[in-house]
Amino acid sequence: MTRPGNFPSCGSGSGGAPRVLAAGPHALLVELADGEHAEAFHAELIRRRERGELPAVRDIVPAARTVLLDGIADRDPGARDRLARDLASWRVEPVSRAGGDPVEIPVVYDGPDLDAVAALWGVGADEVGALHSRTAFRVAFCGFAPGFGYLAGLPERLHVPRRTTPRTRVPAGAVALAGPYTGVYPRPSPGGWQLIGRMPDPAALWDPEREPAALLGPGTPVRFVPVGEGGAPHAGAVPEPRGRTAPAPLGGAAPPTGTTPYAGSAHPTEATPHAGPTPHAGPTPHAGPTPPAAGPRADA
């Protein structure tokens, strides 16, 4: 990604102040201090776009610590530069965790790394599912493979490192942890995250016949529901996943309008933490995506 020499970056990027960079002739990349600031900035962009307060932008793509605005209409000279200066001056409120009904993901908590995660958490293996399913998650951004969302929400004490040796094949539907994130693999692929369970039927995660195709788009609240081997909820779990727009069998709020549900490189942060505007057709033969360089490495 090259920044034209006649386009100075705007903002310092320190603290909560965004740093705005040119990204080609019709795009801007906004760098934020951390994931929470990136989530909040993305939510503010969506709000302003829905209110008609944002210039025409084709795609708004959040990533680990950045938000890309691609396809900025340049109807008059200097339009993008003015938008860059405006973005750098925004003061954005933290993301509100209140919202609509979450998408509910049924999980059988029987993953091969359950004991290892339990040891890291200092609990019994039978307590991992209870702790995980009581957490309110939200999709921070998407990447790696179509339908793969990086779900934030785990408290810091429950963050875990990725496996020392990645697996050559992780099955579709695997529920996995790495660093601050939870993810659900939409299709089989290599991966190095800690596997704690499985979604019995992962087909709903990515459905090209549905709009949007990704069940877990940026900003979507998510709840994991413990189920038994046959898919029946455990005692205390929600009996039925709530309905979403057909034909998805799972339920919850749709991702914010104007959001690109999947974009970026297969590795959002191995080279940089930025996501690009062009989706991949599927997973790459790497060990999986690596969220931000700071903190535990968390390839999928």
mmCIF file of C-alpha atoms in Angstrom:
data_model
loop_
_atom_site.group_PDB
_atom_site.id
_atom_site.type_symbol
_atom_site.label_atom_id
_atom_site.label_comp_id
_atom_site.label_asym_id
_atom_site.label_seq_id
_atom_site.Cartn_x
_atom_site.Cartn_y
_atom_site.Cartn_z
ATOM 1 C CA MET A 1 0.000 0.000 0.000
ATOM 2 C CA THR A 2 1.576 3.264 -1.095
ATOM 3 C CA ARG A 3 0.757 6.701 0.177
ATOM 4 C CA PRO A 4 1.110 9.423 -2.491
ATOM 5 C CA GLY A 5 3.840 11.857 -1.622
ATOM 6 C CA ASN A 6 1.572 14.921 -1.927
ATOM 7 C CA PHE A 7 -0.927 13.559 0.582
ATOM 8 C CA PRO A 8 0.188 14.084 4.188
ATOM 9 C CA SER A 9 -1.133 11.742 6.866
ATOM 10 C CA CYS A 10 -3.690 13.324 9.171
ATOM 11 C CA GLY A 11 -3.768 12.801 12.906
ATOM 12 C CA SER A 12 -1.145 11.397 15.221
ATOM 13 C CA GLY A 13 -2.483 7.889 15.767
ATOM 14 C CA SER A 14 -1.627 8.186 19.469
ATOM 15 C CA GLY A 15 -4.183 7.416 22.140
ATOM 16 C CA GLY A 16 -7.649 7.543 20.637
ATOM 17 C CA ALA A 17 -6.751 9.962 17.820
ATOM 18 C CA PRO A 18 -7.023 8.373 14.362
ATOM 19 C CA ARG A 19 -4.234 8.589 11.789
ATOM 20 C CA VAL A 20 -5.549 8.833 8.230
ATOM 21 C CA LEU A 21 -3.489 7.649 5.258
ATOM 22 C CA ALA A 22 -4.151 7.583 1.537
ATOM 23 C CA ALA A 23 -4.539 4.069 0.138
ATOM 24 C CA GLY A 24 -4.568 4.386 -3.625
ATOM 25 C CA PRO A 25 -6.461 7.031 -5.574
ATOM 26 C CA HIS A 26 -9.923 6.385 -4.112
ATOM 27 C CA ALA A 27 -9.383 5.045 -0.593
ATOM 28 C CA LEU A 28 -8.382 6.091 2.909
ATOM 29 C CA LEU A 29 -6.949 3.920 5.668
ATOM 30 C CA VAL A 30 -7.711 5.032 9.221
ATOM 31 C CA GLU A 31 -5.269 3.695 11.828
ATOM 32 C CA LEU A 32 -6.511 3.453 15.421
ATOM 33 C CA ALA A 33 -4.802 2.785 18.728
ATOM 34 C CA ASP A 34 -6.322 -0.661 19.312
ATOM 35 C CA GLY A 35 -9.202 -2.963 18.512
ATOM 36 C CA GLU A 36 -11.732 -1.178 20.705
ATOM 37 C CA HIS A 37 -11.016 2.160 19.026
ATOM 38 C CA ALA A 38 -11.279 0.503 15.602
ATOM 39 C CA GLU A 39 -14.663 -1.013 16.492
ATOM 40 C CA ALA A 40 -15.937 2.337 17.747
ATOM 41 C CA PHE A 41 -14.695 4.206 14.667
ATOM 42 C CA HIS A 42 -16.284 1.657 12.347
ATOM 43 C CA ALA A 43 -19.604 1.945 14.195
ATOM 44 C CA GLU A 44 -19.457 5.745 13.929
ATOM 45 C CA LEU A 45 -18.810 5.553 10.182
ATOM 46 C CA ILE A 46 -21.844 3.298 9.739
ATOM 47 C CA ARG A 47 -24.034 5.627 11.826
ATOM 48 C CA ARG A 48 -22.991 8.702 9.844
ATOM 49 C CA ARG A 49 -23.417 6.896 6.556
ATOM 50 C CA GLU A 50 -26.969 5.867 7.492
ATOM 51 C CA ARG A 51 -27.756 9.473 8.442
ATOM 52 C CA GLY A 52 -26.415 10.724 5.098
ATOM 53 C CA GLU A 53 -23.535 12.577 6.768
ATOM 54 C CA LEU A 54 -20.731 10.699 4.998
ATOM 55 C CA PRO A 55 -19.620 11.222 1.385
ATOM 56 C CA ALA A 56 -20.327 8.356 -0.999
ATOM 57 C CA VAL A 57 -18.072 5.406 -0.091
ATOM 58 C CA ARG A 58 -18.408 1.978 -1.710
ATOM 59 C CA ASP A 59 -16.894 -0.170 1.072
ATOM 60 C CA ILE A 60 -16.168 0.324 4.766
ATOM 61 C CA VAL A 61 -13.881 -2.480 5.917
ATOM 62 C CA PRO A 62 -12.843 -2.855 9.575
ATOM 63 C CA ALA A 63 -9.747 -4.791 10.633
ATOM 64 C CA ALA A 64 -7.814 -5.387 13.841
ATOM 65 C CA ARG A 65 -6.684 -1.775 14.305
ATOM 66 C CA THR A 66 -7.739 -0.063 11.101
ATOM 67 C CA VAL A 67 -10.782 0.856 9.041
ATOM 68 C CA LEU A 68 -10.526 1.124 5.254
ATOM 69 C CA LEU A 69 -12.822 3.423 3.261
ATOM 70 C CA ASP A 70 -12.664 2.266 -0.342
ATOM 71 C CA GLY A 71 -14.363 3.604 -3.461
ATOM 72 C CA ILE A 72 -14.592 7.210 -2.276
ATOM 73 C CA ALA A 73 -16.478 9.222 -4.855
ATOM 74 C CA ASP A 74 -14.229 11.993 -6.154
ATOM 75 C CA ARG A 75 -16.786 14.297 -7.740
ATOM 76 C CA ASP A 76 -14.633 17.359 -7.208
ATOM 77 C CA PRO A 77 -10.892 17.889 -6.691
ATOM 78 C CA GLY A 78 -9.829 17.647 -3.059
ATOM 79 C CA ALA A 79 -12.900 15.707 -1.859
ATOM 80 C CA ARG A 80 -10.843 12.856 -0.457
ATOM 81 C CA ASP A 81 -8.371 15.224 1.222
ATOM 82 C CA ARG A 82 -11.219 17.056 2.943
ATOM 83 C CA LEU A 83 -12.698 13.776 4.132
ATOM 84 C CA ALA A 84 -9.280 12.749 5.481
ATOM 85 C CA ARG A 85 -9.020 15.946 7.524
ATOM 86 C CA ASP A 86 -12.563 15.490 8.811
ATOM 87 C CA LEU A 87 -11.925 11.892 9.860
ATOM 88 C CA ALA A 88 -8.772 12.840 11.748
ATOM 89 C CA SER A 89 -10.725 15.371 13.812
ATOM 90 C CA TRP A 90 -13.515 13.022 14.889
ATOM 91 C CA ARG A 91 -13.974 12.273 18.554
ATOM 92 C CA VAL A 92 -15.794 8.955 18.773
ATOM 93 C CA GLU A 93 -17.664 7.491 21.728
ATOM 94 C CA PRO A 94 -16.827 3.931 22.857
ATOM 95 C CA VAL A 95 -18.877 1.129 21.339
ATOM 96 C CA SER A 96 -22.157 0.517 23.125
ATOM 97 C CA ARG A 97 -22.506 -3.155 24.030
ATOM 98 C CA ALA A 98 -26.282 -2.816 24.228
ATOM 99 C CA GLY A 99 -28.080 -3.728 21.051
ATOM 100 C CA GLY A 100 -30.282 -6.217 19.284
ATOM 101 C CA ASP A 101 -30.624 -9.933 19.795
ATOM 102 C CA PRO A 102 -27.346 -11.815 19.366
ATOM 103 C CA VAL A 103 -26.727 -14.480 16.774
ATOM 104 C CA GLU A 104 -26.745 -17.733 18.741
ATOM 105 C CA ILE A 105 -24.142 -20.355 17.867
ATOM 106 C CA PRO A 106 -24.773 -23.872 19.251
ATOM 107 C CA VAL A 107 -21.568 -25.485 20.525
ATOM 108 C CA VAL A 108 -20.616 -28.937 21.731
ATOM 109 C CA TYR A 109 -17.740 -28.192 24.115
ATOM 110 C CA ASP A 110 -15.577 -31.266 23.478
ATOM 111 C CA GLY A 111 -12.576 -29.805 21.641
ATOM 112 C CA PRO A 112 -9.139 -31.474 21.699
ATOM 113 C CA ASP A 113 -7.568 -28.459 23.440
ATOM 114 C CA LEU A 114 -10.197 -28.232 26.182
ATOM 115 C CA ASP A 115 -7.845 -29.551 28.882
ATOM 116 C CA ALA A 116 -5.028 -27.221 27.814
ATOM 117 C CA VAL A 117 -7.329 -24.180 27.884
ATOM 118 C CA ALA A 118 -8.744 -25.262 31.251
ATOM 119 C CA ALA A 119 -5.214 -25.411 32.655
ATOM 120 C CA LEU A 120 -4.435 -21.928 31.317
ATOM 121 C CA TRP A 121 -7.653 -20.599 32.846
ATOM 122 C CA GLY A 122 -7.108 -22.411 36.129
ATOM 123 C CA VAL A 123 -10.459 -24.224 35.999
ATOM 124 C CA GLY A 124 -11.746 -27.713 35.321
ATOM 125 C CA ALA A 125 -12.353 -28.791 31.728
ATOM 126 C CA ASP A 126 -16.096 -28.936 32.406
ATOM 127 C CA GLU A 127 -16.051 -25.235 33.358
ATOM 128 C CA VAL A 128 -14.569 -23.955 30.089
ATOM 129 C CA GLY A 129 -17.858 -24.150 28.208
ATOM 130 C CA ALA A 130 -19.740 -22.418 31.001
ATOM 131 C CA LEU A 131 -17.267 -19.521 31.151
ATOM 132 C CA HIS A 132 -17.107 -19.170 27.384
ATOM 133 C CA SER A 133 -20.868 -19.320 26.813
ATOM 134 C CA ARG A 134 -21.548 -16.699 29.501
ATOM 135 C CA THR A 135 -19.413 -14.176 27.611
ATOM 136 C CA ALA A 136 -21.093 -11.552 25.415
ATOM 137 C CA PHE A 137 -19.184 -11.488 22.113
ATOM 138 C CA ARG A 138 -19.209 -9.072 19.204
ATOM 139 C CA VAL A 139 -17.648 -9.507 15.754
ATOM 140 C CA ALA A 140 -14.717 -7.084 15.655
ATOM 141 C CA PHE A 141 -13.777 -7.764 12.019
ATOM 142 C CA CYS A 142 -13.641 -10.550 9.436
ATOM 143 C CA GLY A 143 -10.833 -12.159 7.456
ATOM 144 C CA PHE A 144 -8.811 -15.309 6.749
ATOM 145 C CA ALA A 145 -11.665 -17.133 4.977
ATOM 146 C CA PRO A 146 -15.177 -16.189 3.854
ATOM 147 C CA GLY A 147 -17.419 -16.272 6.911
ATOM 148 C CA PHE A 148 -14.614 -16.231 9.503
ATOM 149 C CA GLY A 149 -15.258 -13.573 12.134
ATOM 150 C CA TYR A 150 -12.865 -12.431 14.853
ATOM 151 C CA LEU A 151 -15.057 -12.268 17.956
ATOM 152 C CA ALA A 152 -13.969 -9.972 20.781
ATOM 153 C CA GLY A 153 -15.280 -10.056 24.333
ATOM 154 C CA LEU A 154 -13.160 -12.444 26.382
ATOM 155 C CA PRO A 155 -11.729 -10.749 29.476
ATOM 156 C CA GLU A 156 -7.960 -10.489 29.500
ATOM 157 C CA ARG A 157 -7.574 -13.239 32.100
ATOM 158 C CA LEU A 158 -9.095 -15.691 29.583
ATOM 159 C CA HIS A 159 -6.803 -14.799 26.664
ATOM 160 C CA VAL A 160 -4.739 -17.788 25.515
ATOM 161 C CA PRO A 161 -1.754 -18.206 23.173
ATOM 162 C CA ARG A 162 -2.040 -20.070 19.887
ATOM 163 C CA ARG A 163 -0.687 -23.612 19.688
ATOM 164 C CA THR A 164 3.054 -24.021 19.334
ATOM 165 C CA THR A 165 2.484 -26.375 16.383
ATOM 166 C CA PRO A 166 -0.457 -25.579 14.092
ATOM 167 C CA ARG A 167 -2.681 -28.386 12.880
ATOM 168 C CA THR A 168 -2.589 -29.187 9.173
ATOM 169 C CA ARG A 169 -6.378 -29.532 9.160
ATOM 170 C CA VAL A 170 -9.013 -28.007 11.414
ATOM 171 C CA PRO A 171 -12.561 -29.213 10.700
ATOM 172 C CA ALA A 172 -15.370 -26.885 9.670
ATOM 173 C CA GLY A 173 -17.354 -25.702 12.672
ATOM 174 C CA ALA A 174 -14.430 -25.827 15.114
ATOM 175 C CA VAL A 175 -14.780 -23.203 17.865
ATOM 176 C CA ALA A 176 -11.339 -21.848 18.650
ATOM 177 C CA LEU A 177 -9.498 -19.361 20.867
ATOM 178 C CA ALA A 178 -6.304 -17.364 20.339
ATOM 179 C CA GLY A 179 -5.187 -14.167 22.014
ATOM 180 C CA PRO A 180 -8.272 -12.040 22.737
ATOM 181 C CA TYR A 181 -10.372 -13.655 19.984
ATOM 182 C CA THR A 182 -12.836 -16.481 19.471
ATOM 183 C CA GLY A 183 -13.479 -17.802 15.969
ATOM 184 C CA VAL A 184 -15.581 -20.479 14.285
ATOM 185 C CA TYR A 185 -14.018 -22.121 11.220
ATOM 186 C CA PRO A 186 -16.505 -21.979 8.320
ATOM 187 C CA ARG A 187 -14.633 -24.625 6.317
ATOM 188 C CA PRO A 188 -11.760 -27.085 6.852
ATOM 189 C CA SER A 189 -8.348 -25.419 6.830
ATOM 190 C CA PRO A 190 -4.966 -25.458 8.561
ATOM 191 C CA GLY A 191 -4.942 -23.614 11.856
ATOM 192 C CA GLY A 192 -3.078 -22.975 15.077
ATOM 193 C CA TRP A 193 -5.811 -21.788 17.453
ATOM 194 C CA GLN A 194 -6.893 -23.701 20.577
ATOM 195 C CA LEU A 195 -9.959 -25.824 19.763
ATOM 196 C CA ILE A 196 -12.514 -25.970 22.594
ATOM 197 C CA GLY A 197 -15.642 -27.170 20.795
ATOM 198 C CA ARG A 198 -17.562 -27.494 17.560
ATOM 199 C CA MET A 199 -20.640 -26.069 15.920
ATOM 200 C CA PRO A 200 -22.696 -29.095 14.805
ATOM 201 C CA ASP A 201 -23.789 -27.538 11.485
ATOM 202 C CA PRO A 202 -21.478 -24.722 10.314
ATOM 203 C CA ALA A 203 -23.132 -24.297 6.891
ATOM 204 C CA ALA A 204 -24.899 -21.114 8.034
ATOM 205 C CA LEU A 205 -21.590 -19.297 8.629
ATOM 206 C CA TRP A 206 -21.158 -18.644 4.907
ATOM 207 C CA ASP A 207 -24.003 -18.953 2.420
ATOM 208 C CA PRO A 208 -23.334 -17.382 -1.018
ATOM 209 C CA GLU A 209 -27.060 -17.567 -1.786
ATOM 210 C CA ARG A 210 -27.902 -15.328 1.185
ATOM 211 C CA GLU A 211 -27.529 -11.568 1.497
ATOM 212 C CA PRO A 212 -25.321 -10.943 3.356
ATOM 213 C CA ALA A 213 -23.471 -14.202 2.748
ATOM 214 C CA ALA A 214 -21.621 -14.032 6.098
ATOM 215 C CA LEU A 215 -23.661 -14.812 9.200
ATOM 216 C CA LEU A 216 -21.100 -13.049 11.402
ATOM 217 C CA GLY A 217 -20.533 -9.579 9.962
ATOM 218 C CA PRO A 218 -18.617 -6.802 11.764
ATOM 219 C CA GLY A 219 -20.539 -5.411 14.713
ATOM 220 C CA THR A 220 -22.820 -8.445 15.109
ATOM 221 C CA PRO A 221 -23.413 -9.528 18.728
ATOM 222 C CA VAL A 222 -22.875 -13.261 19.262
ATOM 223 C CA ARG A 223 -23.755 -15.722 21.987
ATOM 224 C CA PHE A 224 -22.527 -19.317 22.223
ATOM 225 C CA VAL A 225 -25.128 -21.837 23.425
ATOM 226 C CA PRO A 226 -23.890 -25.132 24.936
ATOM 227 C CA VAL A 227 -25.619 -28.149 23.367
ATOM 228 C CA GLY A 228 -25.332 -31.902 23.762
ATOM 229 C CA GLU A 229 -24.050 -34.392 21.233
ATOM 230 C CA GLY A 230 -27.447 -34.504 19.515
ATOM 231 C CA GLY A 231 -27.779 -30.716 19.372
ATOM 232 C CA ALA A 232 -30.159 -30.350 22.324
ATOM 233 C CA PRO A 233 -29.395 -27.361 24.595
ATOM 234 C CA HIS A 234 -27.937 -28.138 27.997
ATOM 235 C CA ALA A 235 -29.889 -27.194 31.085
ATOM 236 C CA GLY A 236 -29.982 -23.421 31.408
ATOM 237 C CA ALA A 237 -29.236 -22.821 27.730
ATOM 238 C CA VAL A 238 -31.624 -21.123 25.345
ATOM 239 C CA PRO A 239 -33.946 -23.855 23.947
ATOM 240 C CA GLU A 240 -34.062 -22.696 20.324
ATOM 241 C CA PRO A 241 -31.759 -20.466 18.252
ATOM 242 C CA ARG A 242 -33.702 -17.379 17.264
ATOM 243 C CA GLY A 243 -34.673 -16.892 13.640
ATOM 244 C CA ARG A 244 -32.730 -14.712 11.215
ATOM 245 C CA THR A 245 -33.614 -13.822 7.674
ATOM 246 C CA ALA A 246 -34.206 -16.978 5.631
ATOM 247 C CA PRO A 247 -32.558 -19.230 4.697
ATOM 248 C CA ALA A 248 -30.121 -18.990 7.646
ATOM 249 C CA PRO A 249 -30.985 -21.518 10.364
ATOM 250 C CA LEU A 250 -29.345 -19.492 13.110
ATOM 251 C CA GLY A 251 -30.595 -16.307 14.661
ATOM 252 C CA GLY A 252 -29.763 -12.808 15.690
ATOM 253 C CA ALA A 253 -29.160 -9.332 14.441
ATOM 254 C CA ALA A 254 -27.967 -8.775 10.906
ATOM 255 C CA PRO A 255 -24.618 -7.003 10.480
ATOM 256 C CA PRO A 256 -24.763 -3.227 10.079
ATOM 257 C CA THR A 257 -25.730 -2.039 6.636
ATOM 258 C CA GLY A 258 -22.903 -0.688 4.528
ATOM 259 C CA THR A 259 -20.375 -3.117 5.988
ATOM 260 C CA THR A 260 -18.310 -5.456 3.865
ATOM 261 C CA PRO A 261 -18.611 -8.781 5.712
ATOM 262 C CA TYR A 262 -15.387 -10.222 4.390
ATOM 263 C CA ALA A 263 -12.402 -8.462 2.992
ATOM 264 C CA GLY A 264 -8.691 -8.505 3.381
ATOM 265 C CA SER A 265 -5.709 -10.772 3.116
ATOM 266 C CA ALA A 266 -5.641 -14.297 4.450
ATOM 267 C CA HIS A 267 -3.273 -12.988 7.114
ATOM 268 C CA PRO A 268 -4.652 -9.666 8.395
ATOM 269 C CA THR A 269 -1.543 -8.809 10.372
ATOM 270 C CA GLU A 270 1.414 -10.993 9.425
ATOM 271 C CA ALA A 271 2.589 -8.198 7.151
ATOM 272 C CA THR A 272 0.310 -5.430 8.457
ATOM 273 C CA PRO A 273 -2.875 -5.314 10.550
ATOM 274 C CA HIS A 274 -4.810 -3.844 7.629
ATOM 275 C CA ALA A 275 -7.607 -5.464 5.696
ATOM 276 C CA GLY A 276 -7.940 -4.762 1.985
ATOM 277 C CA PRO A 277 -11.018 -4.417 -0.149
ATOM 278 C CA THR A 278 -10.803 -7.627 -2.175
ATOM 279 C CA PRO A 279 -12.090 -10.888 -0.644
ATOM 280 C CA HIS A 280 -10.329 -14.186 -1.199
ATOM 281 C CA ALA A 281 -12.146 -17.177 -2.588
ATOM 282 C CA GLY A 282 -11.103 -19.344 0.364
ATOM 283 C CA PRO A 283 -8.427 -20.150 2.904
ATOM 284 C CA THR A 284 -4.772 -20.180 2.029
ATOM 285 C CA PRO A 285 -2.374 -23.036 2.844
ATOM 286 C CA HIS A 286 -0.947 -21.064 5.763
ATOM 287 C CA ALA A 287 -1.455 -21.845 9.430
ATOM 288 C CA GLY A 288 -4.171 -19.202 9.591
ATOM 289 C CA PRO A 289 -4.702 -15.534 10.323
ATOM 290 C CA THR A 290 -2.652 -13.594 12.826
ATOM 291 C CA PRO A 291 -4.444 -10.861 14.768
ATOM 292 C CA PRO A 292 -2.502 -7.780 15.920
ATOM 293 C CA ALA A 293 1.221 -7.959 16.481
ATOM 294 C CA ALA A 294 0.876 -6.704 20.053
ATOM 295 C CA GLY A 295 -0.120 -9.367 22.548
ATOM 296 C CA PRO A 296 -0.199 -13.148 22.063
ATOM 297 C CA ARG A 297 0.157 -14.368 18.518
ATOM 298 C CA ALA A 298 -3.145 -15.833 17.425
ATOM 299 C CA ASP A 299 -3.047 -17.479 14.042
ATOM 300 C CA ALA A 300 -6.250 -19.369 13.246
#
